[in-house]
Short mmCIF file of C-alpha atoms in Angstrom, two decimals:
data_model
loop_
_atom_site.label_atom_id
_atom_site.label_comp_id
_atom_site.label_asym_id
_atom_site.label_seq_id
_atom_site.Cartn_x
_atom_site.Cartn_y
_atom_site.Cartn_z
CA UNK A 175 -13.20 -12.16 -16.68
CA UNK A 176 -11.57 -13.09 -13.43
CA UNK A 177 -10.51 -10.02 -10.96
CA UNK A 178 -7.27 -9.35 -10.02
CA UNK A 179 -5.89 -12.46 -7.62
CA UNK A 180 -5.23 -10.22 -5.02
CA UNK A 181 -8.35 -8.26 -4.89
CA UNK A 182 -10.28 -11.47 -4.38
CA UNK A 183 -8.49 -12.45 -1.38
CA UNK A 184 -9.07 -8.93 0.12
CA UNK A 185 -12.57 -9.63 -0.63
CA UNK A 186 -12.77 -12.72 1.36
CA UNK A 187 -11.42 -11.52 4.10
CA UNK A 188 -13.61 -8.27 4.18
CA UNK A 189 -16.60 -10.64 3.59
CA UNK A 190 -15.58 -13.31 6.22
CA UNK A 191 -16.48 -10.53 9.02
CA UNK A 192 -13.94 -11.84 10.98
CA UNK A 193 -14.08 -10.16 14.91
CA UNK A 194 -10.49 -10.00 15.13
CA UNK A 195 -9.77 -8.78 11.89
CA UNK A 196 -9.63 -4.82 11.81
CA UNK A 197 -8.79 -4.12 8.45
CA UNK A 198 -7.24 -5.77 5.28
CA UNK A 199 -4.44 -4.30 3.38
CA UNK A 200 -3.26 -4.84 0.07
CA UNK A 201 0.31 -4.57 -1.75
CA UNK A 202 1.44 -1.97 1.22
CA UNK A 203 1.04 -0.89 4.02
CA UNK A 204 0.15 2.43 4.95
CA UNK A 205 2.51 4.61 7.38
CA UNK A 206 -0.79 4.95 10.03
CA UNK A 207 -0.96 1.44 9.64
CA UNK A 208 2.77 0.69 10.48
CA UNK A 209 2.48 2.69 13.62
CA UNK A 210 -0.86 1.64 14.80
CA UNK A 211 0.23 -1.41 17.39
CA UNK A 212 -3.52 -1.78 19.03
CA UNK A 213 -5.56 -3.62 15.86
CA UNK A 214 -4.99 -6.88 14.01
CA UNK A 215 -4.00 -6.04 10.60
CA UNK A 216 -3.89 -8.43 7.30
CA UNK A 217 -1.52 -7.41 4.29
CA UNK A 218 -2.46 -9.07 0.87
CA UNK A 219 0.25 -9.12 -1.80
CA UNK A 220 1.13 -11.56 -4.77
CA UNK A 221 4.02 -13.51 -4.51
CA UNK A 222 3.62 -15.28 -8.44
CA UNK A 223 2.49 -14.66 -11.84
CA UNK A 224 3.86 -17.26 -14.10
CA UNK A 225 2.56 -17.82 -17.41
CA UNK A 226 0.66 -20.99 -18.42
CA UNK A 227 -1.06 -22.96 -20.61
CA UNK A 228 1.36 -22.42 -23.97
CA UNK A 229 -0.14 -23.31 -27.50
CA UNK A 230 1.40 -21.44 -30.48
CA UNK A 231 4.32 -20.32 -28.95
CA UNK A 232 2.32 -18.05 -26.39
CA UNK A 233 0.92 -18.42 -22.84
CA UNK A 234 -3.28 -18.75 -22.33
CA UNK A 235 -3.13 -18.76 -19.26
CA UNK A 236 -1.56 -17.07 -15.67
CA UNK A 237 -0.81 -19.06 -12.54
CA UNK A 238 -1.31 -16.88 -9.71
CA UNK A 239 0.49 -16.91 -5.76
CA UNK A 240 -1.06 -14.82 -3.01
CA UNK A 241 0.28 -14.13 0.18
CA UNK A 242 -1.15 -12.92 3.42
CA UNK A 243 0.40 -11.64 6.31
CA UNK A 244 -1.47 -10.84 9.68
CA UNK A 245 0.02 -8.31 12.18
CA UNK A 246 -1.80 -8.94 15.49
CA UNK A 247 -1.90 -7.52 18.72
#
């Protein structure tokens, strides 16, 4: 079974290691976050689910849309 879209893409970027990358976010940011002006920050959030794949009258399938947004410094 496939993890949540936007989990992955955390993932990734946690992974990737980048230098300039503080900290990945997703679906909200927090308030500490928000104020916090000095780090390079990456929000995660899905922008799509639409159903796919139809046979019988229901869908087998879920297109997924992820968006990131980096806040830098």
């Amino acid at each position: 079974m496939m993890d949540n879209p936007v989990l992955e893409v955390k993932n990734i970027l946690d992974q990737a290691n980048y230098d300039w990358l503080a900290e990945s976010y997703v679906n909200y940011l927090p308030k500490s976050a928000q104020d916090d002006t000095s780090r390079t920050i990456a929000l995660v959030t899905s922008i799509r689910e639409k159903p796919t794949q139809y046979g019988n009258n229901m869908f087998n399938g879920i297109e997924n849309a992820v968006q990131v947004q980096i806040f830098f410094t």
